[in-house]
Short mmCIF file of C-alpha atoms and ligand atoms in Angstrom, two decimals:
data_model
loop_
_atom_site.label_atom_id
_atom_site.label_comp_id
_atom_site.label_asym_id
_atom_site.label_seq_id
_atom_site.Cartn_x
_atom_site.Cartn_y
_atom_site.Cartn_z
CA MET A 1 43.80 -261.51 136.32
CA ASP A 2 47.01 -260.61 138.20
CA GLU A 3 48.35 -257.09 138.18
CA LEU A 4 51.26 -257.74 135.81
CA GLU A 5 49.00 -259.41 133.23
CA GLN A 6 46.63 -256.45 133.42
CA LEU A 7 49.57 -254.05 132.88
CA ARG A 8 50.84 -256.14 129.93
CA ARG A 9 47.34 -255.96 128.29
CA ASP A 10 47.11 -252.17 128.88
CA ALA A 11 50.64 -251.60 127.59
CA ALA A 12 49.81 -253.50 124.34
CA GLU A 13 47.53 -250.51 123.49
CA CYS A 14 50.03 -247.78 124.48
CA ARG A 15 50.24 -244.83 122.24
CA ALA A 16 52.17 -242.48 124.58
CA CYS A 17 54.96 -241.89 122.13
CA PRO A 18 55.25 -242.41 118.33
CA LEU A 19 57.26 -245.68 118.55
CA TRP A 20 54.08 -247.85 118.43
CA GLN A 21 53.66 -246.88 114.84
CA THR A 22 56.93 -248.51 113.66
CA GLY A 23 57.34 -251.29 116.27
CA THR A 24 55.59 -254.60 115.62
CA GLN A 25 54.18 -254.80 119.12
CA THR A 26 54.79 -253.67 122.69
CA VAL A 27 57.38 -255.87 124.25
CA PHE A 28 56.42 -255.96 127.91
CA GLY A 29 58.51 -257.41 130.71
CA GLU A 30 58.61 -261.16 131.28
CA GLY A 31 59.18 -263.30 134.35
CA THR A 32 57.65 -264.15 137.64
CA ALA A 33 55.68 -261.67 139.75
CA SER A 34 57.56 -263.03 142.78
CA ALA A 35 60.96 -262.24 141.33
CA GLN A 36 63.47 -260.94 143.88
CA VAL A 37 65.44 -259.26 141.12
CA VAL A 38 64.35 -257.15 138.09
CA PHE A 39 66.76 -256.54 135.20
CA VAL A 40 66.05 -253.45 133.16
CA GLY A 41 67.47 -253.09 129.66
CA GLU A 42 67.19 -250.30 127.07
CA GLN A 43 64.63 -251.33 124.45
CA PRO A 44 63.71 -254.45 122.52
CA GLY A 45 65.84 -255.34 119.53
CA ASP A 46 64.85 -256.73 116.19
CA GLN A 47 64.24 -260.29 117.50
CA GLU A 48 62.45 -259.16 120.55
CA ASP A 49 60.17 -256.93 118.42
CA LYS A 50 59.25 -259.93 116.26
CA GLN A 51 58.80 -262.41 119.13
CA GLY A 52 57.20 -259.97 121.60
CA ARG A 53 59.54 -261.06 124.37
CA PRO A 54 62.50 -259.10 125.98
CA PHE A 55 66.15 -260.26 125.69
CA VAL A 56 65.58 -263.22 123.35
CA GLY A 57 68.11 -262.11 120.59
CA PRO A 58 71.88 -261.92 120.63
CA ALA A 59 72.11 -259.64 123.68
CA GLY A 60 69.70 -261.97 125.52
CA ARG A 61 71.92 -264.92 124.88
CA VAL A 62 74.87 -263.01 126.42
CA LEU A 63 72.71 -262.11 129.33
CA ASP A 64 71.62 -265.78 129.76
CA GLU A 65 75.21 -266.90 129.73
CA ALA A 66 76.33 -264.29 132.21
CA LEU A 67 73.48 -265.02 134.55
CA GLU A 68 74.38 -268.73 134.48
CA LEU A 69 78.02 -268.00 135.22
CA ALA A 70 76.93 -265.78 138.15
CA GLY A 71 74.66 -268.36 139.51
CA ILE A 72 71.38 -266.50 138.92
CA ASP A 73 68.45 -268.45 137.55
CA ARG A 74 66.74 -266.41 134.83
CA SER A 75 63.44 -268.25 135.40
CA ALA A 76 63.39 -266.70 138.91
CA THR A 77 63.92 -263.16 137.61
CA TYR A 78 61.87 -260.53 135.82
CA VAL A 79 63.42 -258.98 132.79
CA THR A 80 62.12 -255.77 131.14
CA ASN A 81 63.16 -252.61 129.33
CA ALA A 82 63.10 -248.90 129.84
CA VAL A 83 61.39 -248.49 126.46
CA LYS A 84 58.90 -251.15 125.34
CA HIS A 85 58.89 -250.53 121.57
CA PHE A 86 61.71 -251.26 119.11
CA LYS A 87 63.15 -247.98 117.67
CA TRP A 88 64.99 -248.60 114.42
CA THR A 89 66.16 -247.12 111.14
CA ALA A 90 66.27 -248.91 107.86
CA ARG A 91 69.59 -249.89 106.33
CA GLY A 92 68.71 -251.71 103.12
CA LYS A 93 66.45 -254.51 104.30
CA ARG A 94 67.80 -254.52 107.80
CA ARG A 95 66.37 -252.75 110.77
CA ILE A 96 69.13 -251.11 112.71
CA HIS A 97 68.79 -250.17 116.45
CA ALA A 98 68.28 -246.45 117.01
CA LYS A 99 68.69 -244.97 120.55
CA PRO A 100 65.50 -243.88 122.23
CA ASN A 101 65.28 -240.21 123.06
CA TRP A 102 64.52 -238.70 126.39
CA SER A 103 60.78 -238.09 125.61
CA GLU A 104 60.29 -241.69 124.51
CA ILE A 105 61.98 -242.87 127.71
CA ALA A 106 59.82 -240.57 129.84
CA ALA A 107 56.62 -241.67 128.03
CA CYS A 108 57.41 -245.30 128.82
CA ASN A 109 58.54 -244.75 132.41
CA PRO A 110 55.06 -245.19 133.96
CA TRP A 111 55.03 -248.84 132.67
CA LEU A 112 58.38 -249.55 134.24
CA GLN A 113 57.35 -247.89 137.56
CA SER A 114 54.18 -249.96 137.56
CA GLU A 115 56.11 -253.20 136.93
CA LEU A 116 58.38 -252.44 139.83
CA GLU A 117 55.48 -251.52 142.15
CA ALA A 118 53.70 -254.80 141.23
CA ILE A 119 56.70 -256.98 141.83
CA GLU A 120 58.45 -255.10 144.75
CA PRO A 121 61.78 -256.79 144.09
CA ALA A 122 64.71 -256.84 146.60
CA VAL A 123 67.10 -255.85 143.79
CA VAL A 124 66.88 -253.75 140.65
CA VAL A 125 69.70 -254.00 138.07
CA CYS A 126 69.94 -251.43 135.24
CA LEU A 127 71.69 -252.89 132.19
CA GLY A 128 73.47 -250.01 130.37
CA ALA A 129 73.28 -246.20 130.35
CA THR A 130 69.70 -245.81 129.05
CA ALA A 131 68.15 -247.92 131.86
CA ALA A 132 70.46 -246.41 134.45
CA GLN A 133 69.68 -242.84 133.41
CA ALA A 134 65.90 -243.57 133.06
CA LEU A 135 65.79 -244.91 136.70
CA LEU A 136 68.68 -243.20 138.48
CA GLY A 137 68.92 -239.85 136.75
CA LYS A 138 70.64 -238.34 133.72
CA GLN A 139 73.82 -237.69 135.72
CA PHE A 140 74.41 -241.41 136.30
CA ARG A 141 77.54 -242.70 134.60
CA VAL A 142 77.71 -246.53 134.09
CA THR A 143 81.36 -246.31 133.30
CA LYS A 144 82.18 -244.82 136.72
CA GLN A 145 79.40 -246.17 138.89
CA ARG A 146 78.78 -249.66 137.68
CA GLY A 147 78.80 -252.42 140.23
CA THR A 148 78.09 -250.07 143.10
CA TRP A 149 74.88 -249.95 145.22
CA VAL A 150 72.89 -246.77 144.74
CA GLU A 151 70.40 -245.21 147.22
CA SER A 152 67.01 -245.35 145.57
CA ASP A 153 63.26 -245.67 146.33
CA LEU A 154 62.96 -248.30 143.65
CA ALA A 155 64.09 -251.19 145.75
CA PRO A 156 66.27 -251.92 148.84
CA HIS A 157 69.19 -252.73 146.53
CA VAL A 158 69.75 -250.92 143.23
CA THR A 159 72.74 -251.12 140.91
CA ALA A 160 73.77 -250.76 137.27
CA THR A 161 76.13 -252.54 135.02
CA ILE A 162 77.00 -252.66 131.37
CA HIS A 163 74.56 -253.59 128.65
CA PRO A 164 75.20 -257.15 127.35
CA SER A 165 75.23 -255.80 123.77
CA SER A 166 78.35 -253.86 124.63
CA ILE A 167 80.11 -257.18 124.90
CA LEU A 168 79.04 -258.14 121.42
CA ARG A 169 80.37 -254.82 120.11
CA GLN A 170 83.98 -255.55 121.25
CA ARG A 171 86.39 -256.05 118.41
CA THR A 172 88.58 -258.85 119.61
CA ASP A 173 88.09 -262.05 121.61
CA ASP A 174 90.34 -260.69 124.29
CA GLU A 175 88.23 -257.64 124.70
CA ARG A 176 84.99 -259.68 124.69
CA HIS A 177 86.34 -262.01 127.39
CA LYS A 178 87.43 -259.01 129.54
CA GLU A 179 84.06 -257.27 129.23
CA MET A 180 82.20 -260.52 129.91
CA ALA A 181 84.31 -261.11 133.05
CA GLY A 182 83.52 -257.66 134.40
CA PHE A 183 79.78 -258.21 133.57
CA VAL A 184 79.79 -261.53 135.40
CA ALA A 185 81.61 -260.00 138.38
CA ASP A 186 78.87 -257.34 138.72
CA LEU A 187 76.19 -259.97 138.47
CA ARG A 188 77.97 -262.03 141.23
CA LEU A 189 77.52 -259.06 143.53
CA VAL A 190 73.83 -259.22 142.74
CA ALA A 191 73.77 -262.99 143.38
CA THR A 192 75.32 -262.40 146.83
CA VAL A 193 72.61 -259.96 147.81
CA LEU A 194 69.92 -262.33 146.44
CA GLU A 195 71.21 -265.19 148.54
CA LYS A 196 70.97 -263.01 151.64
CA ALA A 197 67.44 -261.75 150.68
CA SER A 198 66.04 -265.25 150.18
N1 URA B 201 68.50 -255.02 124.27
C1 URA B 201 67.73 -254.55 125.31
O1 URA B 201 68.08 -253.57 125.95
N2 URA B 201 66.61 -255.16 125.57
C2 URA B 201 66.20 -256.26 124.88
O2 URA B 201 65.11 -256.73 125.16
C3 URA B 201 67.09 -256.70 123.84
C4 URA B 201 68.16 -256.06 123.56
#
């Protein structure tokens, strides 16, 4: 069995924080072990929790579209999350996303580190503040530092950009287009580095 598959099986039994009690299942990373780029999100959402796969819900569709526009083939990437269980609160029958706290992020961090050690990607991209702060430190500010390359032991090239769900939260089409254009521009920088690395 390869290293990532072993990690996935071990993570399925994880009880390192209380979120396993309310999540349906551990949503481990997905993609090829030979990926040159790893994308790290915050935590699985409702759809991801049900399907057991990262970024397959509405935010995943935005990510897919942006990757395509930037010329990055998702099937050649590895996509994962800083926290691998869905944290939610009930609103009527709906399960609403709740932000993971620092101890939940810290409890899940060894899985993320192990994924990165198994893959050894050329590029790591943090999607949103939770992933960026989990990997680059609490002082990291996506609003100020997005789209810049950060010195890190995680990989030769490390950067952060917005989370795709922030595009969905914009109120007008104009705002959505603007946010999407910025997201795609950040991903194009990643594509440029990937072309050179391959
Ligand atoms: N948001 C995330 O951060 N990760 C997912 O897998 C889905 C939505």
